[in-house]
Every structure is written in structure tokens, then in C-alpha cells.
Amino acid sequence: MDERLYLNGALMDLPKRAVSRTLQINDFREIKDRQANYSNNVKLPKTSNNIKVLSNLGFNGSTSRLPYEKISVKYVLNGIELISNGKAVIRNTTDFYNLVIYDGNIDMISLLGFETLEDLDFSNYNHDLSFTTFLDFQSNTYDDGFIYPLRGEVQSTVSNTIPCFYVGKLFEEIFTQKGWTITGDIFSDSNYKSRVTTMDIGFEQDIVFREIPKYVNQTNNTYTGSSVTPVTITLDTINIDETGSYELEILGDFDIRFGSFILNIVKNGTKIIELANASVRTIINDEYFLLFENGDTVTLELVLVGEPYQIIVSNSTVAKLNNSYYVIKFEDIIGNTKQIDFVKDVMQRFNLSFRRVRNKNEIEFITSEALLSNTIDAVDWSNVFSRKIKESYSSKYAKDNMFKYLYDETEEDYADGNLIINDFNLKPITTLITSIFKASKILKNAYFYEYWDEDNKPKQDGLRLFKVNTENKEIPLRLYPGTEYSNLTTNFKFLDFSELDFDQEIVDNYSVFSSMLNDFKIIIVEINLDVIDIYNMNFFKLRYIKQLGRYFYVNKISNFKPNKPTKVELIQIPI
């Protein structure tokens, strides 16, 4: 047997069968655990070569810092490179150098460290928020990264609408910005891609004013006549030469002496706003934000009726292209939630397992529902099965496993869920998952959040999880408080929490998993594995053993050494 171990590229002296391998990616007995593969303790003799490579570690006067540093590992057995990018940790020195080798599945904590969401680079997503861009963003999709959904209120203000980031896109950015690719069917799942998170805090209400005068006209005239049918008089005509949000100011004194009048704003021949309908003197001082396109014709029309009619008009009309905006930088408002906590929440919510693709900066994810249901691609271990050693029945769960949200009020629990296991011998209850997200409820026909105080100062209100729905609807909309609302009809995006309670999440993502736990069996067996089996080990495939008549998930492979039966821990899959 040719066995070679390299530490930091240096070949080490080994005794026979020095390295045994234990493999595991996910212990289904504990949903919070995600393991790396690891070897047992390795004892290296203190040969002259090993002493030199380890810089005289363990000898008087040694200044070696290797016990405190990352030590790269490569392990080759019979010409097959079983470990390519491993890590060694020197535990202690006695008559030997005693170390542990870790490899295989990526360690999420080591990868993500203590970095927070606000440490991410959002330069591809930061933007200016104006009346026009707000409407443009209503057509944003998952690939755009962010969206501005409305809460469901009767009328909306752009400056008080919190931007939301697609959860899946944020999950992707966490890994890609560290040089990793993530793969798996989950990332094309429509349910997964529908989730968004709010920001942690509102954005600063510091508007940058940018207005371009486009039209100014003063009308001073008296209109007299007699008619039982409406007579239309055009006071102003504005030919739009640039698409954008326009601020239209109407300031006038309409002194009707006889008859009655109607004052309308008309776009391309269609009335869009009725400013007045009166038979008495009326003072108008209105300001509207309206979206016009290049080529539109906008008119201010006076409609008169009466036998006779007479009106004295003194009116000023001003049209300005208003591109005033707020500067939105996600790193300033997304908060300091740790990236590892965000990743864990997503993985726990969708019941994901992961593995590192060999020799690539690629992490593959799979839902437990898909993994535990796929018997078609199962590997047949009937021919390598040696014997059954033990069968046990205890999981690490409780009878009632609670999934919890955060809430605005501590006593609330309306969106929590329970994974129930029918096992008399388990402990009564445990909190299995506490989400980083707040649950949300509807108050006065709109989802409640509070990202600005009464003085419009940014306020921290936490991350909230929603789905996004689209509805073609007319909504009164304005840029900021104090301006008039404009009635706009388009495909608006709306927040929706209605199917995100944890009871529903458990049905969607834990059904097969729950069946497995309700008839839980761990089978310890001996399997005749060789080096090729270990090299090609795929934990994302079930195993079938004819002698036992069932399919199994490989939970753990313990202390593999060539030419010896290997102890394997299997979890029985429900039929």
C-alpha cells in the first residue's frame, strides 16, 4: 500500500496505515449541524524529516508557530488523491506529532467568518430613487436583485417605501463575492426565488433636488358665452420632449360669475385629473407628480356650461421635469446581521444540505425532500454489504420541535410552527429554529413596518421576510410627504406574508424528513469499501441494500482504511 501525506507541500514520514478517514456532510439527527469530513488522530513519528518540516516543534528552543497556523494537506493512497485541499491541526506533541486532518465539505463558519451583510459589495445594486425609477423598479425581477413592493396601503409615498432584496440573490452574493459558485435545483425553484427581505433600517430622507423647467405660462382672460352643451377652452398645451417624472404646478383664481366650470388635466386627449368642478369662485394651488413620455401632449382644459356663462381666469401653469432623488446604498441600510446567520436561516428554512464539489470552488446544495425521495438514482450496496452490527432508534429531536420567528411584540407567536414527532421517549419540547426574520401582520389593510419615525428619521425595525405579488392597480402615489398624490395604474408589486408561517414551511420543506423522524432508525453496518468508493463517495445519493430490504441515507463513514470492512452509519428512509 502506497500512502503519502503532504503538509504544506512537504512529504511526511508515515507508519503503516497512519491515516483513517471519517466522512460526513450532514447529520440528520441534528438539523443545526453541518460537518466537514475529518480523519481520526494521526500520529507522525519524530523522524529527522518530520522534525525539519515542523520546524523543530516540541523541542526546547523551538519558535515554530505551526500549531497556530493553517497547514495545507494532500493525502494520496495507492496513487489516488483522496485529500486535495485539506487542513491539519496539530493537537499536541508527545513521542509523536498528534494531529487531526479535516477535508471534504467546506466549513461554513471558516468560509463566512464574522462578516456581516453590510460588508457585502452592493455597488451593482445601489441606485438613485426618484419618482420615475420607483415606477421602473416595479418591473424588476429576481435577477435585478431588489424591488420596491408596496404594503397594500390605499395611497403610497415613495420616500416611505422600504426597498427589499431578493433572499436568494443575497444568498448567492455572499458566496460569489468570496469566489465560490453555488449550484443546485433549489436555485431555480419559483418558491425559493419569490422571497424578499426588507432592510434593517430606513434610508436617509435627504433628497437631492434636480428640476428642469419645461413650460411656463400665465393666463389672464375673461371667457363669456351661452351654451347648454359643454364648451371646451384650452388654457395650456405642453408638448413633452423627454420621458420622465414631471412636477405640474397649477396656481389660479377661477372667478365664475355665471354658469359652472370644470378644470381638467388631459393627456393625449384623455382626462387624467379633474382639478375643479364648481359654480362658485375657486382658488387652485395644486402640485402633481406625473409620468409623461416623449411625444405626449398635455393640456389644461377649461369646460364651461351656462346660459349665459362668464368666468375671469388668472392662472399660472408651470411644468418641470423632476428628477429629484434619494441616494440608496444597501450597505447603509441592510444592517449588521452576520452572513453565516443569514445562510443558516435560508438553509434551515428550506432544509438544505450541501457539499463541496471536488477540486472546485463550487458548493452544491440539495433539499432534504429531494435527497430523501430520490430512490431512482440510489446506489446499490447489496454486493458490498458485509453485516449489520446494530439498530438504534433515538434521534436528537423532541416530541414538539418549535420553529420561531421574531416579532414586534414579544408575546406574539402567530407565524410559529411545530414539527411533531410521535416518540414517547423524546423530551417534550425544544426550540429547533429561531429565525433572523420578523413575522409581519396586516394593520389597517397594510403590512406593518416602521422604518422611519414621526419626523421621518431612519429607524431600525429589523429584517422582515415576504413574498412578492404583482397586481395591475391604480394607486395614488407621491414622491415625498407634502406633495400631491398622482393616480397611476401599472403592475405594482405588493408584499405578502400569507404563506410564510412556519407551519406552511414545514409542510413544504419537511414532509419526507418528518416521516423519517417518525419512524427513526439508525443502522450500523459494515461495508466492504475500497479507495475508489471513498474517492467517488456522493452523499447526495441514497443507498439500497437488498439484504435489509430498504433504502438508506449515508449519515457517516467511520475510520476507512483499505482492505478492511468499514463501519457505516445509515438512516433508514421511509417507504
XYZ file of C-alpha atoms in Angstrom:
575
model
C 0.000 0.000 0.000
C 1.421 3.349 -1.102
C 0.326 6.020 1.389
C 1.613 9.595 1.158
C 0.835 12.638 3.305
C 1.970 16.153 2.389
C 1.891 19.057 4.873
C 2.356 22.462 3.263
C 3.679 20.619 0.215
C 6.319 18.603 2.129
C 6.210 14.783 2.116
C 5.952 13.376 5.649
C 7.221 10.073 7.012
C 4.324 7.770 7.917
C 3.897 4.479 9.749
C 1.731 1.846 8.037
C -1.968 2.740 7.725
C -1.374 6.003 9.512
C -4.449 7.825 8.218
C -8.012 6.616 8.578
C -10.874 8.609 7.077
C -14.231 9.559 8.503
C -16.709 11.144 6.090
C -19.890 13.054 6.837
C -21.651 16.073 5.342
C -24.831 16.352 7.366
C -26.099 14.635 10.487
C -29.861 14.285 10.059
C -30.179 13.684 13.779
C -29.407 17.363 14.342
C -30.620 19.908 11.817
C -28.293 22.630 13.104
C -25.113 20.613 12.452
C -23.247 20.740 9.175
C -19.972 18.818 9.339
C -16.758 18.692 7.368
C -15.172 15.342 6.609
C -12.412 14.583 9.047
C -9.822 11.937 9.805
C -9.042 10.395 13.150
C -5.990 11.458 15.053
C -2.835 10.904 13.027
C 0.413 10.076 14.797
C 3.540 11.159 12.945
C 6.848 9.755 14.171
C 9.551 12.220 15.120
C 11.849 11.376 12.259
C 14.508 13.847 11.157
C 12.387 14.712 8.110
C 9.202 15.325 10.122
C 11.084 17.385 12.721
C 12.570 19.529 9.950
C 9.207 20.068 8.202
C 7.568 21.045 11.501
C 10.389 23.444 12.411
C 11.641 21.536 15.474
C 8.203 21.741 17.079
C 8.191 20.173 20.548
C 11.905 20.632 21.145
C 13.472 23.152 23.521
C 14.122 26.487 21.844
C 11.659 25.884 19.004
C 9.899 29.032 17.744
C 7.546 27.159 15.412
C 4.070 28.679 15.143
C 2.611 25.825 13.111
C 0.076 24.857 15.840
C -1.484 28.317 15.366
C -1.389 28.449 11.573
C -3.292 26.897 8.693
C -1.481 23.798 7.463
C -2.461 22.592 3.990
C -2.837 18.850 3.457
C -2.705 16.496 0.495
C -3.198 12.767 1.031
C -2.578 10.171 -1.693
C -3.448 6.490 -1.322
C -2.336 3.995 -3.993
C -1.996 6.829 -6.485
C -5.474 8.276 -5.807
C -5.566 11.747 -4.320
C -8.211 11.382 -1.610
C -7.494 14.739 0.026
C -6.521 17.685 -2.145
C -7.273 20.776 -0.094
C -7.334 19.551 3.471
C -6.347 21.271 6.675
C -4.253 19.845 9.504
C -4.429 20.908 13.133
C -1.561 19.917 15.435
C -3.150 18.983 18.747
C -0.066 18.194 20.814
C 3.331 16.551 20.767
C 4.390 13.506 22.807
C 6.662 10.856 21.411
C 4.721 11.639 18.235
C 3.238 14.620 16.476
C -0.500 14.226 17.084
C -2.692 15.935 14.513
C -6.169 15.846 13.017
C -6.884 16.250 9.323
C -10.065 17.969 8.092
C -11.173 17.942 4.487
C -14.078 17.454 2.142
C -17.115 19.517 2.946
C -16.498 23.219 3.317
C -16.675 24.689 6.799
C -19.257 27.471 6.503
C -18.073 29.283 9.598
C -14.478 29.320 8.328
C -15.648 30.477 4.896
C -18.007 33.240 6.047
C -16.294 34.158 9.291
C -17.821 37.037 11.211
C -18.575 39.252 8.214
C -21.994 40.863 8.143
C -24.450 41.667 5.369
C -23.316 45.291 5.346
C -19.785 44.060 4.485
C -21.001 42.876 1.080
C -20.267 44.890 -2.053
C -23.589 46.306 -3.274
C -22.135 48.608 -5.928
C -24.016 46.743 -8.698
C -27.320 47.357 -6.917
C -27.019 50.829 -5.373
C -29.103 53.416 -7.197
C -30.898 56.739 -7.183
C -34.546 56.558 -6.164
C -36.766 59.044 -7.950
C -40.437 59.020 -8.868
C -39.510 57.669 -12.302
C -37.082 54.995 -11.148
C -39.532 53.846 -8.479
C -42.028 53.076 -11.217
C -39.321 51.453 -13.341
C -38.322 49.236 -10.404
C -41.858 47.819 -10.258
C -40.855 45.652 -13.231
C -37.675 44.402 -11.516
C -37.218 40.641 -11.309
C -35.130 38.250 -9.254
C -32.085 38.833 -11.468
C -32.226 42.578 -10.747
C -31.672 41.805 -7.070
C -34.060 44.291 -5.465
C -37.621 45.575 -5.651
C -39.843 48.248 -4.089
C -43.061 46.429 -3.104
C -45.978 48.328 -1.614
C -47.509 47.340 1.721
C -51.108 47.409 0.486
C -51.987 50.866 1.738
C -54.657 52.927 -0.074
C -52.095 55.527 -1.145
C -48.305 55.324 -1.144
C -45.314 57.587 -0.686
C -42.079 56.659 -2.469
C -39.830 58.041 0.274
C -41.547 55.846 2.894
C -41.331 52.592 0.920
C -38.523 50.320 2.109
C -36.503 48.587 -0.624
C -36.391 44.799 -0.487
C -33.649 42.448 -1.641
C -34.365 39.006 -3.060
C -33.270 36.476 -0.436
C -31.884 34.034 -2.993
C -29.886 36.758 -4.717
C -28.408 37.863 -1.393
C -27.552 34.229 -0.586
C -25.794 33.995 -3.961
C -23.854 37.235 -3.463
C -22.499 36.016 -0.114
C -20.771 33.106 -1.834
C -19.845 34.594 -5.209
C -18.142 37.584 -3.589
C -15.876 35.086 -1.835
C -15.022 33.356 -5.101
C -17.448 30.437 -4.827
C -20.093 29.146 -7.217
C -23.294 27.685 -5.822
C -25.356 25.091 -7.716
C -28.495 23.057 -7.151
C -32.092 22.751 -8.342
C -33.249 24.873 -5.404
C -31.852 27.991 -7.070
C -34.318 27.737 -9.964
C -37.295 26.957 -7.713
C -40.022 29.608 -8.018
C -40.941 29.397 -4.333
C -37.317 29.962 -3.329
C -36.937 32.864 -5.764
C -40.129 34.577 -4.570
C -38.736 35.516 -1.135
C -37.545 39.027 -0.328
C -36.157 40.640 2.789
C -36.651 44.215 3.838
C -33.760 46.314 5.023
C -32.856 46.567 8.703
C -33.238 50.356 8.829
C -34.838 53.055 6.692
C -32.808 55.181 4.280
C -31.950 58.810 4.986
C -34.602 61.265 3.779
C -32.021 63.603 2.229
C -33.497 64.354 -1.167
C -31.308 65.678 -3.964
C -33.396 68.203 -5.860
C -32.978 68.165 -9.626
C -35.644 70.054 -11.562
C -35.555 71.179 -15.202
C -38.117 73.861 -16.229
C -40.009 72.737 -19.327
C -43.040 75.036 -19.564
C -44.261 78.290 -18.009
C -47.419 80.171 -18.956
C -49.590 82.883 -17.423
C -53.249 83.189 -18.472
C -55.311 86.290 -17.675
C -58.601 86.320 -19.550
C -62.349 86.573 -19.324
C -64.482 83.980 -21.113
C -68.118 84.818 -21.835
C -70.793 82.940 -23.735
C -74.008 80.969 -23.630
C -74.413 77.235 -24.178
C -76.387 74.294 -22.780
C -73.649 71.909 -24.002
C -70.071 71.965 -22.658
C -67.679 74.410 -24.274
C -64.005 73.425 -24.016
C -61.257 76.045 -23.913
C -57.582 75.053 -23.925
C -55.636 77.200 -21.473
C -52.232 75.461 -21.839
C -50.623 72.966 -24.192
C -47.399 71.216 -23.155
C -45.551 69.109 -25.723
C -43.427 66.571 -23.824
C -39.951 66.177 -25.344
C -38.343 63.991 -22.660
C -39.662 60.955 -20.812
C -39.713 61.288 -17.035
C -41.497 62.432 -13.897
C -42.954 65.905 -14.232
C -43.933 68.282 -11.489
C -47.007 70.150 -12.720
C -47.945 73.267 -10.722
C -51.348 74.902 -11.217
C -51.886 78.187 -9.387
C -55.029 80.062 -10.362
C -58.072 82.140 -9.493
C -61.185 80.961 -11.368
C -63.889 83.544 -10.688
C -67.097 82.125 -12.171
C -69.782 84.818 -12.435
C -72.430 82.881 -14.373
C -72.799 79.171 -15.130
C -70.355 76.498 -13.996
C -66.918 75.219 -14.957
C -64.730 72.107 -14.862
C -60.933 72.260 -14.971
C -59.114 69.144 -16.267
C -55.593 67.971 -16.957
C -55.722 65.977 -20.195
C -53.053 63.689 -21.660
C -53.246 62.725 -25.321
C -56.947 63.567 -25.392
C -57.858 61.656 -22.213
C -58.700 63.335 -18.919
C -56.340 62.184 -16.181
C -57.097 64.644 -13.357
C -60.139 66.776 -12.587
C -58.878 69.831 -10.708
C -62.215 71.558 -10.111
C -65.954 71.271 -10.743
C -67.696 74.351 -9.413
C -70.191 77.121 -9.924
C -68.537 79.482 -7.442
C -65.223 81.273 -7.377
C -62.427 78.713 -6.832
C -58.775 79.172 -5.926
C -56.484 76.367 -7.107
C -52.989 75.768 -5.757
C -52.073 72.191 -6.713
C -48.873 70.299 -7.414
C -48.769 66.902 -9.111
C -46.038 64.426 -9.965
C -46.962 62.796 -13.258
C -45.147 60.369 -15.521
C -45.037 61.527 -19.141
C -43.330 60.067 -22.177
C -41.583 61.771 -25.065
C -44.254 62.753 -27.611
C -47.127 63.119 -25.121
C -49.364 66.184 -25.365
C -50.632 67.555 -22.055
C -53.328 70.220 -21.940
C -55.071 72.227 -19.238
C -58.688 72.419 -20.354
C -61.488 74.650 -19.077
C -65.005 73.320 -19.695
C -67.858 75.910 -19.425
C -71.649 75.469 -19.322
C -74.376 78.082 -18.811
C -76.937 80.395 -20.341
C -75.036 82.600 -20.015
C -71.608 81.704 -18.637
C -68.809 84.039 -17.607
C -65.515 83.356 -15.866
C -62.496 85.516 -15.104
C -59.319 83.447 -15.174
C -55.961 84.362 -13.698
C -53.808 81.240 -13.835
C -50.163 80.245 -13.829
C -49.043 76.843 -15.137
C -45.514 75.558 -14.618
C -44.196 72.168 -15.794
C -40.809 70.940 -14.584
C -39.056 67.662 -15.316
C -38.480 66.487 -11.766
C -35.636 64.041 -11.357
C -35.199 64.687 -7.643
C -33.911 61.558 -5.962
C -32.700 59.774 -2.850
C -29.338 58.019 -2.862
C -29.838 54.369 -1.924
C -26.808 52.420 -0.692
C -27.758 48.979 0.552
C -24.673 48.665 2.736
C -26.011 51.578 4.812
C -29.454 50.094 5.440
C -29.233 46.285 5.309
C -27.785 46.036 8.815
C -25.145 44.005 10.596
C -26.698 40.542 10.595
C -23.875 38.022 10.264
C -23.648 36.386 6.856
C -23.379 32.953 8.495
C -26.669 33.574 10.353
C -28.388 34.598 7.121
C -27.083 31.498 5.321
C -28.132 29.229 8.203
C -31.635 30.702 8.197
C -32.073 30.009 4.488
C -30.639 26.507 4.816
C -32.808 25.634 7.809
C -35.936 27.127 6.244
C -35.552 25.097 3.047
C -33.933 22.107 4.823
C -30.797 22.216 2.692
C -27.720 20.035 2.758
C -24.535 20.962 0.953
C -21.280 19.510 -0.271
C -18.181 20.896 -1.877
C -17.542 19.727 -5.436
C -14.130 18.061 -5.545
C -11.242 20.320 -6.605
C -13.564 23.230 -7.431
C -14.666 26.392 -5.665
C -18.213 25.128 -6.045
C -20.783 24.243 -3.403
C -23.750 22.097 -4.350
C -26.983 22.374 -2.372
C -29.925 19.987 -2.226
C -33.182 19.967 -0.293
C -33.655 17.103 2.116
C -37.040 16.463 0.497
C -35.354 15.873 -2.870
C -32.478 13.883 -1.397
C -34.658 11.548 0.689
C -37.181 10.975 -2.116
C -34.810 10.097 -4.944
C -34.697 6.309 -4.918
C -34.298 6.158 -8.713
C -30.655 7.272 -8.558
C -29.807 5.214 -5.458
C -26.510 3.302 -5.397
C -26.875 -0.464 -4.856
C -24.661 -1.581 -1.981
C -26.019 -5.112 -1.845
C -22.798 -6.609 -3.238
C -20.533 -4.796 -0.758
C -22.726 -5.312 2.313
C -20.930 -7.354 4.974
C -23.075 -7.409 8.089
C -25.481 -5.493 10.268
C -23.982 -4.536 13.626
C -26.648 -2.540 15.436
C -30.020 -0.846 15.065
C -30.964 2.110 17.268
C -33.949 4.430 17.469
C -33.048 7.654 19.258
C -32.844 10.982 17.419
C -31.742 14.288 18.890
C -35.144 15.882 18.462
C -38.088 16.416 20.826
C -41.743 15.488 20.583
C -42.556 19.110 19.758
C -39.865 20.936 17.766
C -40.648 24.632 17.519
C -39.771 26.889 14.579
C -39.946 30.528 15.662
C -39.980 33.980 14.096
C -39.057 37.275 15.719
C -41.972 39.632 16.437
C -42.788 43.256 17.125
C -44.353 42.152 20.411
C -42.557 39.513 22.489
C -45.723 37.596 23.377
C -46.740 37.053 19.736
C -46.388 33.661 18.041
C -48.900 33.767 15.157
C -46.390 32.608 12.492
C -44.513 29.960 14.510
C -44.676 26.289 13.571
C -44.249 22.867 15.124
C -42.554 19.749 13.800
C -44.248 16.950 15.746
C -42.554 13.563 16.275
C -44.565 10.653 17.618
C -41.998 9.185 20.016
C -42.998 8.808 23.651
C -39.361 8.632 24.845
C -38.240 12.003 23.460
C -38.049 15.137 25.607
C -41.309 17.110 25.486
C -40.349 20.286 23.643
C -37.415 22.211 22.199
C -36.853 25.305 20.081
C -35.276 23.939 16.930
C -35.024 27.125 14.862
C -35.292 30.823 15.699
C -35.357 32.860 12.516
C -33.407 36.077 11.997
C -36.529 37.492 10.311
C -39.524 39.238 11.826
C -43.002 38.000 11.048
C -45.447 40.634 9.773
C -49.181 41.178 10.020
C -51.709 43.464 8.380
C -52.869 46.543 10.265
C -55.434 48.851 8.636
C -55.267 46.933 5.336
C -51.461 47.213 5.015
C -48.499 45.244 6.320
C -46.982 46.996 9.305
C -43.388 48.145 9.417
C -41.768 51.188 10.975
C -38.506 52.181 9.301
C -38.965 55.923 9.898
C -40.123 57.796 12.979
C -42.681 60.605 13.093
C -40.020 63.090 11.989
C -39.059 60.873 9.020
C -35.749 59.927 10.627
C -34.471 56.393 9.826
C -35.444 53.824 12.424
C -34.233 50.259 12.919
C -37.066 47.752 12.553
C -35.238 44.530 11.666
C -35.235 42.262 8.637
C -38.707 41.104 7.588
C -39.425 38.220 5.230
C -42.066 38.416 2.496
C -43.080 37.067 -0.856
C -43.918 39.490 -3.670
C -47.147 39.518 -5.683
C -47.934 41.547 -8.792
C -51.249 43.305 -9.344
C -52.330 45.756 -12.006
C -53.921 48.500 -9.970
C -54.477 52.249 -9.738
C -52.532 53.694 -6.797
C -52.327 57.320 -5.639
C -48.575 57.897 -5.457
C -46.318 60.774 -4.430
C -42.563 61.217 -4.084
C -42.439 62.617 -0.545
C -44.817 63.951 2.130
C -46.300 67.372 1.421
C -46.732 66.830 -2.322
C -49.950 65.881 -4.088
C -50.763 62.289 -4.982
C -50.933 61.248 -8.632
C -53.195 58.355 -9.631
C -51.085 55.853 -11.539
C -52.045 52.495 -12.986
C -49.360 49.871 -13.581
C -48.261 46.390 -12.486
C -47.346 47.241 -8.898
C -45.502 44.820 -6.618
C -47.049 44.079 -3.219
C -45.686 42.437 -0.058
C -47.276 39.145 1.012
C -46.612 37.164 4.199
C -49.716 34.982 3.967
C -47.957 31.668 3.192
C -44.736 32.161 5.127
C -45.814 30.940 8.555
C -43.567 28.122 9.755
C -46.372 25.550 9.749
C -46.577 26.048 5.981
C -42.777 25.991 5.632
C -42.701 22.655 7.485
C -45.319 21.199 5.113
C -43.366 22.438 2.088
C -39.844 21.529 3.215
C -40.031 18.909 5.979
C -42.714 16.390 4.967
C -40.468 13.455 3.970
C -37.991 14.464 6.648
C -40.783 14.332 9.241
C -41.826 10.861 8.071
C -38.228 9.695 8.504
C -38.092 11.037 12.069
C -41.430 9.487 12.979
C -40.059 6.018 12.188
C -36.445 6.786 13.025
C -33.874 4.019 12.696
C -30.092 4.228 12.586
C -28.470 1.080 11.250
C -24.764 0.453 11.874
C -23.352 -1.860 9.209
C -20.024 -2.991 7.823
C -19.449 -2.292 4.149
C -16.528 -3.501 2.021
C -15.380 -0.183 0.580
C -12.249 0.422 -1.441
C -10.272 3.544 -2.274
C -12.311 4.210 -5.423
C -15.542 4.028 -3.408
C -14.228 6.637 -0.998
C -12.936 8.848 -3.803
C -16.322 8.781 -5.571
C -18.440 8.983 -2.409
C -21.601 11.008 -3.097
C -23.682 11.695 -0.013
C -26.422 13.160 -2.202
C -27.397 9.660 -3.359
C -29.291 7.105 -1.296
C -28.057 3.523 -0.895
C -30.078 0.371 -1.394
C -29.207 -2.853 0.445
C -31.186 -5.887 -0.715
C -30.325 -7.889 2.410
C -32.040 -5.236 4.554
C -34.803 -4.573 2.040
C -34.665 -0.794 2.350
C -33.149 2.466 1.091
C -30.823 4.413 3.353
C -29.156 7.789 3.726
C -25.430 7.528 4.465
C -25.058 9.519 7.650
C -21.434 8.727 8.421
C -18.499 6.618 7.228
C -16.142 5.874 10.113
C -12.413 5.194 10.026
C -11.978 3.931 6.497
C -8.753 2.004 5.906
C -8.036 -0.021 2.779
C -8.624 -3.773 2.746
C -10.782 -3.728 5.869
C -14.587 -3.613 6.307
C -15.685 -0.061 7.096
C -18.277 0.851 9.694
C -21.073 2.915 8.128
C -23.943 4.682 9.868
C -27.149 4.578 7.819
C -30.520 6.257 8.386
C -33.494 4.282 7.116
C -35.674 6.073 4.549
C -39.465 5.828 4.954
C -41.176 3.734 2.300
